[in-house]
PDB file of C-alpha atoms in Angstrom:
ATOM      1  CA  UNK A 334     -77.686  35.671   0.848  1.00  0.00           C
ATOM      2  CA  UNK A 335     -75.166  38.262  -0.181  1.00  0.00           C
ATOM      3  CA  UNK A 336     -72.112  37.199  -2.162  1.00  0.00           C
ATOM      4  CA  UNK A 337     -69.343  39.750  -2.613  1.00  0.00           C
ATOM      5  CA  UNK A 338     -67.750  39.682  -6.010  1.00  0.00           C
ATOM      6  CA  UNK A 339     -64.021  40.498  -6.195  1.00  0.00           C
ATOM      7  CA  UNK A 340     -63.222  43.976  -7.301  1.00  0.00           C
ATOM      8  CA  UNK A 341     -60.971  44.657 -10.298  1.00  0.00           C
ATOM      9  CA  UNK A 342     -57.708  44.693  -8.300  1.00  0.00           C
ATOM     10  CA  UNK A 343     -58.491  41.449  -6.498  1.00  0.00           C
ATOM     11  CA  UNK A 344     -59.490  39.844  -9.795  1.00  0.00           C
ATOM     12  CA  UNK A 345     -56.207  40.881 -11.345  1.00  0.00           C
ATOM     13  CA  UNK A 346     -54.225  39.419  -8.447  1.00  0.00           C
ATOM     14  CA  UNK A 347     -56.139  36.139  -8.645  1.00  0.00           C
ATOM     15  CA  UNK A 348     -55.699  35.983 -12.415  1.00  0.00           C
ATOM     16  CA  UNK A 349     -51.960  36.625 -12.198  1.00  0.00           C
ATOM     17  CA  UNK A 350     -51.541  34.004  -9.438  1.00  0.00           C
ATOM     18  CA  UNK A 351     -53.502  31.450 -11.445  1.00  0.00           C
ATOM     19  CA  UNK A 352     -51.447  32.141 -14.562  1.00  0.00           C
ATOM     20  CA  UNK A 353     -48.198  31.744 -12.605  1.00  0.00           C
ATOM     21  CA  UNK A 354     -49.485  28.436 -11.233  1.00  0.00           C
ATOM     22  CA  UNK A 355     -50.372  27.297 -14.736  1.00  0.00           C
ATOM     23  CA  UNK A 356     -46.911  28.231 -16.013  1.00  0.00           C
ATOM     24  CA  UNK A 357     -45.219  26.434 -13.110  1.00  0.00           C
ATOM     25  CA  UNK A 358     -47.256  23.296 -13.725  1.00  0.00           C
ATOM     26  CA  UNK A 359     -46.589  23.492 -17.465  1.00  0.00           C
ATOM     27  CA  UNK A 360     -42.848  23.940 -16.880  1.00  0.00           C
ATOM     28  CA  UNK A 361     -42.800  21.001 -14.492  1.00  0.00           C
ATOM     29  CA  UNK A 362     -44.599  18.837 -17.043  1.00  0.00           C
ATOM     30  CA  UNK A 363     -42.140  19.903 -19.756  1.00  0.00           C
ATOM     31  CA  UNK A 364     -39.153  19.112 -17.521  1.00  0.00           C
ATOM     32  CA  UNK A 365     -40.681  15.778 -16.550  1.00  0.00           C
ATOM     33  CA  UNK A 366     -41.402  14.865 -20.171  1.00  0.00           C
ATOM     34  CA  UNK A 367     -37.904  15.969 -21.217  1.00  0.00           C
ATOM     35  CA  UNK A 368     -36.281  13.781 -18.563  1.00  0.00           C
ATOM     36  CA  UNK A 369     -38.514  10.872 -19.469  1.00  0.00           C
ATOM     37  CA  UNK A 370     -37.811  11.300 -23.184  1.00  0.00           C
ATOM     38  CA  UNK A 371     -34.067  11.578 -22.532  1.00  0.00           C
ATOM     39  CA  UNK A 372     -34.119   8.369 -20.498  1.00  0.00           C
ATOM     40  CA  UNK A 373     -36.059   6.556 -23.223  1.00  0.00           C
ATOM     41  CA  UNK A 374     -33.640   7.797 -25.907  1.00  0.00           C
ATOM     42  CA  UNK A 375     -30.626   6.625 -23.880  1.00  0.00           C
ATOM     43  CA  UNK A 376     -32.216   3.209 -23.394  1.00  0.00           C
ATOM     44  CA  UNK A 377     -33.054   2.952 -27.090  1.00  0.00           C
ATOM     45  CA  UNK A 378     -29.518   3.947 -28.072  1.00  0.00           C
ATOM     46  CA  UNK A 379     -28.042   1.401 -25.668  1.00  0.00           C
ATOM     47  CA  UNK A 380     -30.402  -1.282 -26.997  1.00  0.00           C
ATOM     48  CA  UNK A 381     -29.608  -0.324 -30.592  1.00  0.00           C
ATOM     49  CA  UNK A 382     -25.847  -0.372 -29.925  1.00  0.00           C
ATOM     50  CA  UNK A 383     -26.176  -3.769 -28.245  1.00  0.00           C
ATOM     51  CA  UNK A 384     -28.027  -5.168 -31.245  1.00  0.00           C
ATOM     52  CA  UNK A 385     -25.583  -3.671 -33.746  1.00  0.00           C
ATOM     53  CA  UNK A 386     -22.607  -4.964 -31.760  1.00  0.00           C
ATOM     54  CA  UNK A 387     -24.026  -8.484 -31.700  1.00  0.00           C
ATOM     55  CA  UNK A 388     -24.765  -8.223 -35.415  1.00  0.00           C
ATOM     56  CA  UNK A 389     -21.072  -7.647 -36.127  1.00  0.00           C
ATOM     57  CA  UNK A 390     -19.099 -10.667 -37.207  1.00  0.00           C
ATOM     58  CA  UNK A 391     -16.264 -11.940 -35.038  1.00  0.00           C
ATOM     59  CA  UNK A 392     -13.580 -10.919 -37.495  1.00  0.00           C
ATOM     60  CA  UNK A 393     -10.756  -8.568 -36.478  1.00  0.00           C
ATOM     61  CA  UNK A 394      -8.472  -6.807 -38.931  1.00  0.00           C
ATOM     62  CA  UNK A 395      -5.098  -5.731 -37.523  1.00  0.00           C
ATOM     63  CA  UNK A 396      -4.157  -2.509 -39.289  1.00  0.00           C
ATOM     64  CA  UNK A 397      -0.725  -1.315 -38.294  1.00  0.00           C
ATOM     65  CA  UNK A 398       2.944  -1.123 -39.142  1.00  0.00           C
ATOM     66  CA  UNK A 399       5.993  -3.310 -38.448  1.00  0.00           C
ATOM     67  CA  UNK A 400       5.448  -4.066 -34.770  1.00  0.00           C
ATOM     68  CA  UNK A 401       1.816  -5.016 -35.385  1.00  0.00           C
ATOM     69  CA  UNK A 402       3.053  -7.136 -38.304  1.00  0.00           C
ATOM     70  CA  UNK A 403       5.304  -9.093 -35.915  1.00  0.00           C
ATOM     71  CA  UNK A 404       8.656  -7.819 -37.197  1.00  0.00           C
ATOM     72  CA  UNK A 405      10.928  -9.802 -36.707  1.00  0.00           C
ATOM     73  CA  UNK A 406       9.558 -12.645 -34.597  1.00  0.00           C
ATOM     74  CA  UNK A 407       9.901 -16.409 -34.798  1.00  0.00           C
ATOM     75  CA  UNK A 408       7.190 -19.015 -34.234  1.00  0.00           C
ATOM     76  CA  UNK A 409       7.467 -22.206 -36.282  1.00  0.00           C
ATOM     77  CA  UNK A 410      10.449 -20.982 -38.275  1.00  0.00           C
ATOM     78  CA  UNK A 411      13.103 -18.365 -37.608  1.00  0.00           C
ATOM     79  CA  UNK A 412      11.873 -14.879 -38.453  1.00  0.00           C
ATOM     80  CA  UNK A 413       8.571 -16.098 -39.895  1.00  0.00           C
ATOM     81  CA  UNK A 414       6.924 -13.009 -38.306  1.00  0.00           C
ATOM     82  CA  UNK A 415       4.183 -15.172 -36.780  1.00  0.00           C
ATOM     83  CA  UNK A 416       4.880 -14.563 -33.098  1.00  0.00           C
ATOM     84  CA  UNK A 417       4.098 -10.855 -32.668  1.00  0.00           C
ATOM     85  CA  UNK A 418       1.493  -9.645 -30.218  1.00  0.00           C
ATOM     86  CA  UNK A 419      -1.243  -9.659 -32.880  1.00  0.00           C
ATOM     87  CA  UNK A 420      -0.579 -13.279 -33.878  1.00  0.00           C
ATOM     88  CA  UNK A 421      -0.517 -14.330 -30.232  1.00  0.00           C
ATOM     89  CA  UNK A 422      -3.866 -12.578 -29.822  1.00  0.00           C
ATOM     90  CA  UNK A 423      -5.224 -14.467 -32.850  1.00  0.00           C
ATOM     91  CA  UNK A 424      -4.232 -17.810 -31.366  1.00  0.00           C
ATOM     92  CA  UNK A 425      -5.829 -16.915 -28.042  1.00  0.00           C
ATOM     93  CA  UNK A 426      -9.132 -15.797 -29.590  1.00  0.00           C
ATOM     94  CA  UNK A 427      -9.495 -18.552 -32.192  1.00  0.00           C
ATOM     95  CA  UNK A 428     -11.092 -21.163 -29.862  1.00  0.00           C
ATOM     96  CA  UNK A 429     -13.900 -18.685 -29.102  1.00  0.00           C
ATOM     97  CA  UNK A 430     -14.753 -18.339 -32.793  1.00  0.00           C
ATOM     98  CA  UNK A 431     -12.760 -15.192 -33.573  1.00  0.00           C
ATOM     99  CA  UNK A 432     -10.801 -14.709 -36.781  1.00  0.00           C
ATOM    100  CA  UNK A 433      -7.885 -12.267 -36.839  1.00  0.00           C
ATOM    101  CA  UNK A 434      -6.608 -11.037 -40.211  1.00  0.00           C
ATOM    102  CA  UNK A 435      -3.306  -9.172 -39.963  1.00  0.00           C
ATOM    103  CA  UNK A 436      -2.746  -6.808 -42.910  1.00  0.00           C
ATOM    104  CA  UNK A 437      -0.149  -4.585 -41.207  1.00  0.00           C
ATOM    105  CA  UNK A 438       2.633  -3.192 -43.424  1.00  0.00           C
ATOM    106  CA  UNK A 439       6.040  -2.207 -41.996  1.00  0.00           C
ATOM    107  CA  UNK A 440       6.847   1.485 -42.267  1.00  0.00           C
ATOM    108  CA  UNK A 441       3.288   2.718 -42.773  1.00  0.00           C
ATOM    109  CA  UNK A 442       2.120   5.929 -41.080  1.00  0.00           C
ATOM    110  CA  UNK A 443      -1.412   7.260 -40.587  1.00  0.00           C
ATOM    111  CA  UNK A 444      -1.611   8.869 -44.043  1.00  0.00           C
ATOM    112  CA  UNK A 445      -0.626   5.737 -45.942  1.00  0.00           C
ATOM    113  CA  UNK A 446      -2.883   3.622 -43.735  1.00  0.00           C
ATOM    114  CA  UNK A 447      -5.869   5.880 -44.422  1.00  0.00           C
ATOM    115  CA  UNK A 448      -5.085   5.585 -48.133  1.00  0.00           C
ATOM    116  CA  UNK A 449      -5.401   1.797 -48.097  1.00  0.00           C
ATOM    117  CA  UNK A 450      -8.477   1.547 -45.875  1.00  0.00           C
ATOM    118  CA  UNK A 451     -11.153   1.245 -48.574  1.00  0.00           C
ATOM    119  CA  UNK A 452      -9.208  -1.195 -50.745  1.00  0.00           C
ATOM    120  CA  UNK A 453      -7.629  -3.372 -48.062  1.00  0.00           C
ATOM    121  CA  UNK A 454      -9.950  -3.266 -45.037  1.00  0.00           C
ATOM    122  CA  UNK A 455     -13.502  -3.032 -46.384  1.00  0.00           C
ATOM    123  CA  UNK A 456     -13.334  -6.110 -48.687  1.00  0.00           C
ATOM    124  CA  UNK A 457     -12.554  -8.246 -45.626  1.00  0.00           C
ATOM    125  CA  UNK A 458     -15.783  -6.994 -43.986  1.00  0.00           C
ATOM    126  CA  UNK A 459     -14.496  -7.052 -40.412  1.00  0.00           C
ATOM    127  CA  UNK A 460     -16.554  -6.308 -37.349  1.00  0.00           C
ATOM    128  CA  UNK A 461     -13.515  -4.831 -35.617  1.00  0.00           C
ATOM    129  CA  UNK A 462     -10.271  -3.106 -36.582  1.00  0.00           C
ATOM    130  CA  UNK A 463      -7.266  -3.040 -34.263  1.00  0.00           C
ATOM    131  CA  UNK A 464      -5.164  -0.006 -35.195  1.00  0.00           C
ATOM    132  CA  UNK A 465      -1.502  -0.413 -34.261  1.00  0.00           C
ATOM    133  CA  UNK A 466       0.553   2.475 -35.605  1.00  0.00           C
ATOM    134  CA  UNK A 467       3.726   4.168 -34.388  1.00  0.00           C
ATOM    135  CA  UNK A 468       4.629   7.810 -33.837  1.00  0.00           C
ATOM    136  CA  UNK A 469       8.110   6.861 -35.013  1.00  0.00           C
ATOM    137  CA  UNK A 470       6.807   6.180 -38.526  1.00  0.00           C
ATOM    138  CA  UNK A 471       4.930   9.481 -38.314  1.00  0.00           C
ATOM    139  CA  UNK A 472       8.322  11.188 -37.940  1.00  0.00           C
ATOM    140  CA  UNK A 473       8.628  11.825 -34.200  1.00  0.00           C
ATOM    141  CA  UNK A 474      12.386  11.181 -34.249  1.00  0.00           C
ATOM    142  CA  UNK A 475      13.171  13.527 -37.138  1.00  0.00           C
ATOM    143  CA  UNK A 476      10.406  16.140 -37.526  1.00  0.00           C
ATOM    144  CA  UNK A 477       8.932  18.926 -35.409  1.00  0.00           C
ATOM    145  CA  UNK A 478       7.136  17.086 -32.591  1.00  0.00           C
ATOM    146  CA  UNK A 479       4.179  19.466 -32.535  1.00  0.00           C
ATOM    147  CA  UNK A 480       3.445  18.885 -36.230  1.00  0.00           C
ATOM    148  CA  UNK A 481       3.901  15.129 -35.761  1.00  0.00           C
ATOM    149  CA  UNK A 482       1.523  15.198 -32.817  1.00  0.00           C
ATOM    150  CA  UNK A 483      -1.168  16.942 -34.874  1.00  0.00           C
ATOM    151  CA  UNK A 484      -0.619  14.669 -37.878  1.00  0.00           C
ATOM    152  CA  UNK A 485      -0.851  11.491 -35.830  1.00  0.00           C
ATOM    153  CA  UNK A 486      -3.860  12.731 -33.842  1.00  0.00           C
ATOM    154  CA  UNK A 487      -5.831  13.681 -36.937  1.00  0.00           C
ATOM    155  CA  UNK A 488      -4.797  10.487 -38.728  1.00  0.00           C
ATOM    156  CA  UNK A 489      -6.046   8.285 -35.901  1.00  0.00           C
ATOM    157  CA  UNK A 490      -9.259  10.298 -35.716  1.00  0.00           C
ATOM    158  CA  UNK A 491      -9.828   9.774 -39.434  1.00  0.00           C
ATOM    159  CA  UNK A 492      -9.227   6.025 -39.147  1.00  0.00           C
ATOM    160  CA  UNK A 493     -11.737   5.847 -36.302  1.00  0.00           C
ATOM    161  CA  UNK A 494     -14.219   7.827 -38.404  1.00  0.00           C
ATOM    162  CA  UNK A 495     -13.749   5.478 -41.362  1.00  0.00           C
ATOM    163  CA  UNK A 496     -14.426   2.531 -39.086  1.00  0.00           C
ATOM    164  CA  UNK A 497     -17.474   4.177 -37.553  1.00  0.00           C
ATOM    165  CA  UNK A 498     -19.191   5.101 -40.827  1.00  0.00           C
ATOM    166  CA  UNK A 499     -18.697   1.521 -42.024  1.00  0.00           C
ATOM    167  CA  UNK A 500     -20.192   0.024 -38.834  1.00  0.00           C
ATOM    168  CA  UNK A 501     -16.810  -1.277 -37.702  1.00  0.00           C
ATOM    169  CA  UNK A 502     -15.676  -1.022 -34.080  1.00  0.00           C
ATOM    170  CA  UNK A 503     -12.219   0.532 -33.842  1.00  0.00           C
ATOM    171  CA  UNK A 504      -9.768  -0.521 -31.132  1.00  0.00           C
ATOM    172  CA  UNK A 505      -6.559   1.477 -30.689  1.00  0.00           C
ATOM    173  CA  UNK A 506      -3.205   0.085 -29.725  1.00  0.00           C
ATOM    174  CA  UNK A 507      -1.594   3.015 -27.906  1.00  0.00           C
ATOM    175  CA  UNK A 508       1.833   4.326 -28.940  1.00  0.00           C
ATOM    176  CA  UNK A 509       4.743   2.243 -27.719  1.00  0.00           C
ATOM    177  CA  UNK A 510       8.436   2.531 -26.926  1.00  0.00           C
ATOM    178  CA  UNK A 511      11.366   3.111 -29.255  1.00  0.00           C
ATOM    179  CA  UNK A 512      14.995   3.135 -28.161  1.00  0.00           C
ATOM    180  CA  UNK A 513      15.726   6.213 -30.282  1.00  0.00           C
ATOM    181  CA  UNK A 514      13.297   8.505 -28.453  1.00  0.00           C
ATOM    182  CA  UNK A 515      14.621  11.429 -26.426  1.00  0.00           C
ATOM    183  CA  UNK A 516      13.017  12.529 -23.175  1.00  0.00           C
ATOM    184  CA  UNK A 517      11.191  15.288 -25.058  1.00  0.00           C
ATOM    185  CA  UNK A 518       9.877  12.863 -27.666  1.00  0.00           C
ATOM    186  CA  UNK A 519       8.862  10.482 -24.881  1.00  0.00           C
ATOM    187  CA  UNK A 520       6.807  13.320 -23.439  1.00  0.00           C
ATOM    188  CA  UNK A 521       4.918  13.704 -26.721  1.00  0.00           C
ATOM    189  CA  UNK A 522       4.379   9.943 -26.823  1.00  0.00           C
ATOM    190  CA  UNK A 523       2.747   9.964 -23.382  1.00  0.00           C
ATOM    191  CA  UNK A 524       0.745  13.069 -24.250  1.00  0.00           C
ATOM    192  CA  UNK A 525      -0.690  11.300 -27.295  1.00  0.00           C
ATOM    193  CA  UNK A 526      -1.592   8.237 -25.288  1.00  0.00           C
ATOM    194  CA  UNK A 527      -3.379  10.317 -22.669  1.00  0.00           C
ATOM    195  CA  UNK A 528      -5.340  12.061 -25.395  1.00  0.00           C
ATOM    196  CA  UNK A 529      -6.413   8.868 -27.179  1.00  0.00           C
ATOM    197  CA  UNK A 530      -7.325   7.342 -23.848  1.00  0.00           C
ATOM    198  CA  UNK A 531      -9.735  10.254 -23.264  1.00  0.00           C
ATOM    199  CA  UNK A 532     -11.755   9.516 -26.420  1.00  0.00           C
ATOM    200  CA  UNK A 533     -13.733   6.618 -24.904  1.00  0.00           C
ATOM    201  CA  UNK A 534     -12.562   4.367 -27.711  1.00  0.00           C
ATOM    202  CA  UNK A 535     -11.353   0.930 -26.586  1.00  0.00           C
ATOM    203  CA  UNK A 536      -7.577   1.027 -26.400  1.00  0.00           C
ATOM    204  CA  UNK A 537      -4.689  -1.166 -25.314  1.00  0.00           C
ATOM    205  CA  UNK A 538      -1.760   0.215 -23.317  1.00  0.00           C
ATOM    206  CA  UNK A 539       1.196  -1.136 -25.297  1.00  0.00           C
ATOM    207  CA  UNK A 540       3.536   1.408 -23.705  1.00  0.00           C
ATOM    208  CA  UNK A 541       2.822   0.512 -20.094  1.00  0.00           C
ATOM    209  CA  UNK A 542       3.889  -3.108 -20.448  1.00  0.00           C
ATOM    210  CA  UNK A 543       7.210  -2.406 -22.187  1.00  0.00           C
ATOM    211  CA  UNK A 544       8.742   0.858 -21.044  1.00  0.00           C
ATOM    212  CA  UNK A 545      11.909   1.508 -19.048  1.00  0.00           C
ATOM    213  CA  UNK A 546      10.517   4.835 -17.819  1.00  0.00           C
ATOM    214  CA  UNK A 547      12.230   6.822 -20.575  1.00  0.00           C
ATOM    215  CA  UNK A 548      10.279   5.651 -23.633  1.00  0.00           C
ATOM    216  CA  UNK A 549      12.713   2.832 -24.422  1.00  0.00           C
ATOM    217  CA  UNK A 550      12.301  -0.930 -24.467  1.00  0.00           C
ATOM    218  CA  UNK A 551      13.688  -2.609 -21.349  1.00  0.00           C
ATOM    219  CA  UNK A 552      17.063  -4.246 -21.858  1.00  0.00           C
ATOM    220  CA  UNK A 553      16.804  -7.785 -23.198  1.00  0.00           C
ATOM    221  CA  UNK A 554      13.450  -7.296 -24.949  1.00  0.00           C
ATOM    222  CA  UNK A 555      14.511  -5.868 -28.312  1.00  0.00           C
ATOM    223  CA  UNK A 556      15.357  -7.167 -31.760  1.00  0.00           C
ATOM    224  CA  UNK A 557      16.729  -3.751 -32.754  1.00  0.00           C
ATOM    225  CA  UNK A 558      16.224  -0.182 -31.442  1.00  0.00           C
ATOM    226  CA  UNK A 559      12.842   0.095 -33.203  1.00  0.00           C
ATOM    227  CA  UNK A 560      11.327  -3.318 -32.553  1.00  0.00           C
ATOM    228  CA  UNK A 561      10.751  -5.683 -29.648  1.00  0.00           C
ATOM    229  CA  UNK A 562      11.885  -9.301 -29.894  1.00  0.00           C
ATOM    230  CA  UNK A 563       9.765 -12.364 -29.130  1.00  0.00           C
ATOM    231  CA  UNK A 564       9.919 -11.709 -25.376  1.00  0.00           C
ATOM    232  CA  UNK A 565       8.940  -8.097 -25.955  1.00  0.00           C
ATOM    233  CA  UNK A 566       5.958  -9.115 -28.071  1.00  0.00           C
ATOM    234  CA  UNK A 567       4.895 -11.512 -25.353  1.00  0.00           C
ATOM    235  CA  UNK A 568       4.773  -8.608 -22.897  1.00  0.00           C
ATOM    236  CA  UNK A 569       2.786  -6.488 -25.385  1.00  0.00           C
ATOM    237  CA  UNK A 570       0.336  -9.364 -25.828  1.00  0.00           C
ATOM    238  CA  UNK A 571      -0.244  -9.360 -22.073  1.00  0.00           C
ATOM    239  CA  UNK A 572      -1.574  -5.800 -22.388  1.00  0.00           C
ATOM    240  CA  UNK A 573      -4.781  -7.166 -23.964  1.00  0.00           C
ATOM    241  CA  UNK A 574      -7.596  -7.902 -21.543  1.00  0.00           C
ATOM    242  CA  UNK A 575      -8.483 -11.502 -22.484  1.00  0.00           C
ATOM    243  CA  UNK A 576     -12.242 -10.929 -22.842  1.00  0.00           C
ATOM    244  CA  UNK A 577     -12.117  -7.395 -24.259  1.00  0.00           C
ATOM    245  CA  UNK A 578     -13.414  -8.376 -27.696  1.00  0.00           C
ATOM    246  CA  UNK A 579     -16.062 -10.630 -26.176  1.00  0.00           C
ATOM    247  CA  UNK A 580     -17.249  -7.711 -24.051  1.00  0.00           C
ATOM    248  CA  UNK A 581     -17.399  -5.423 -27.092  1.00  0.00           C
ATOM    249  CA  UNK A 582     -19.294  -8.085 -28.999  1.00  0.00           C
ATOM    250  CA  UNK A 583     -21.872  -8.216 -26.212  1.00  0.00           C
ATOM    251  CA  UNK A 584     -22.612  -4.535 -26.770  1.00  0.00           C
ATOM    252  CA  UNK A 585     -20.746  -2.468 -24.235  1.00  0.00           C
ATOM    253  CA  UNK A 586     -21.649   1.212 -24.655  1.00  0.00           C
ATOM    254  CA  UNK A 587     -19.041   3.263 -26.498  1.00  0.00           C
ATOM    255  CA  UNK A 588     -19.313   7.002 -27.131  1.00  0.00           C
ATOM    256  CA  UNK A 589     -17.473   8.736 -29.972  1.00  0.00           C
ATOM    257  CA  UNK A 590     -16.191  12.036 -28.571  1.00  0.00           C
ATOM    258  CA  UNK A 591     -13.174  12.515 -30.827  1.00  0.00           C
ATOM    259  CA  UNK A 592     -12.941  16.231 -30.025  1.00  0.00           C
ATOM    260  CA  UNK A 593     -12.040  15.675 -26.404  1.00  0.00           C
ATOM    261  CA  UNK A 594      -8.757  17.185 -25.278  1.00  0.00           C
ATOM    262  CA  UNK A 595      -8.936  15.879 -21.719  1.00  0.00           C
ATOM    263  CA  UNK A 596      -5.512  15.092 -20.295  1.00  0.00           C
ATOM    264  CA  UNK A 597      -3.920  16.737 -23.346  1.00  0.00           C
TER     265      UNK A 597
END
């Protein structure tokens, strides 16, 4: 029986074809393993985040300025500052085992709030920090709006970073109305809110519930041009989804893309 062996050219063609097949199969295996590894990593991260979220205590620190502090509201006594949106939130969450500690200081901006973080927030050992600051205190009414925008943006980013590195979940109360804002300043206010909303950090739309369409409080809801009254705080309280903190405590996935400029 005669068997013809391939000549040199045919052997080269077969060798090249076989090598291409090997490379294709190897590439397919690499792609498959990469996709499988990526899926496993995502699942592990989600599982890890869920565990870490459930490990957090149910203590919330409110870190803001005068509006977050409840200026000037009345609950059991006139002007006792116990009926602001944060105190209403505390009373709502208490039956479910949550503790809300309000350490907000009137007049504070992002810089002064960052400066007190280690001394005032960390000793409380919260699982969550609700940041409720104002662009008015940052200087939006009196300074160059572009510089105020940058200052406030970077300040909020730094506060989120401080929370993150200390295993604290940050929640942002978005910028809210002020009767002194011009249309231009109102534009910067909305621009900031759109930006923060694009960071995938839990946030609360305090502007949407108390805005006359020009960045001002609706008539009949103010204590003075800078602050809502009790009725105004009630509306701001309604901006909070009732089970938001419960959902976060159960480990909802949050990503920390603080460099996003979407909707900016």
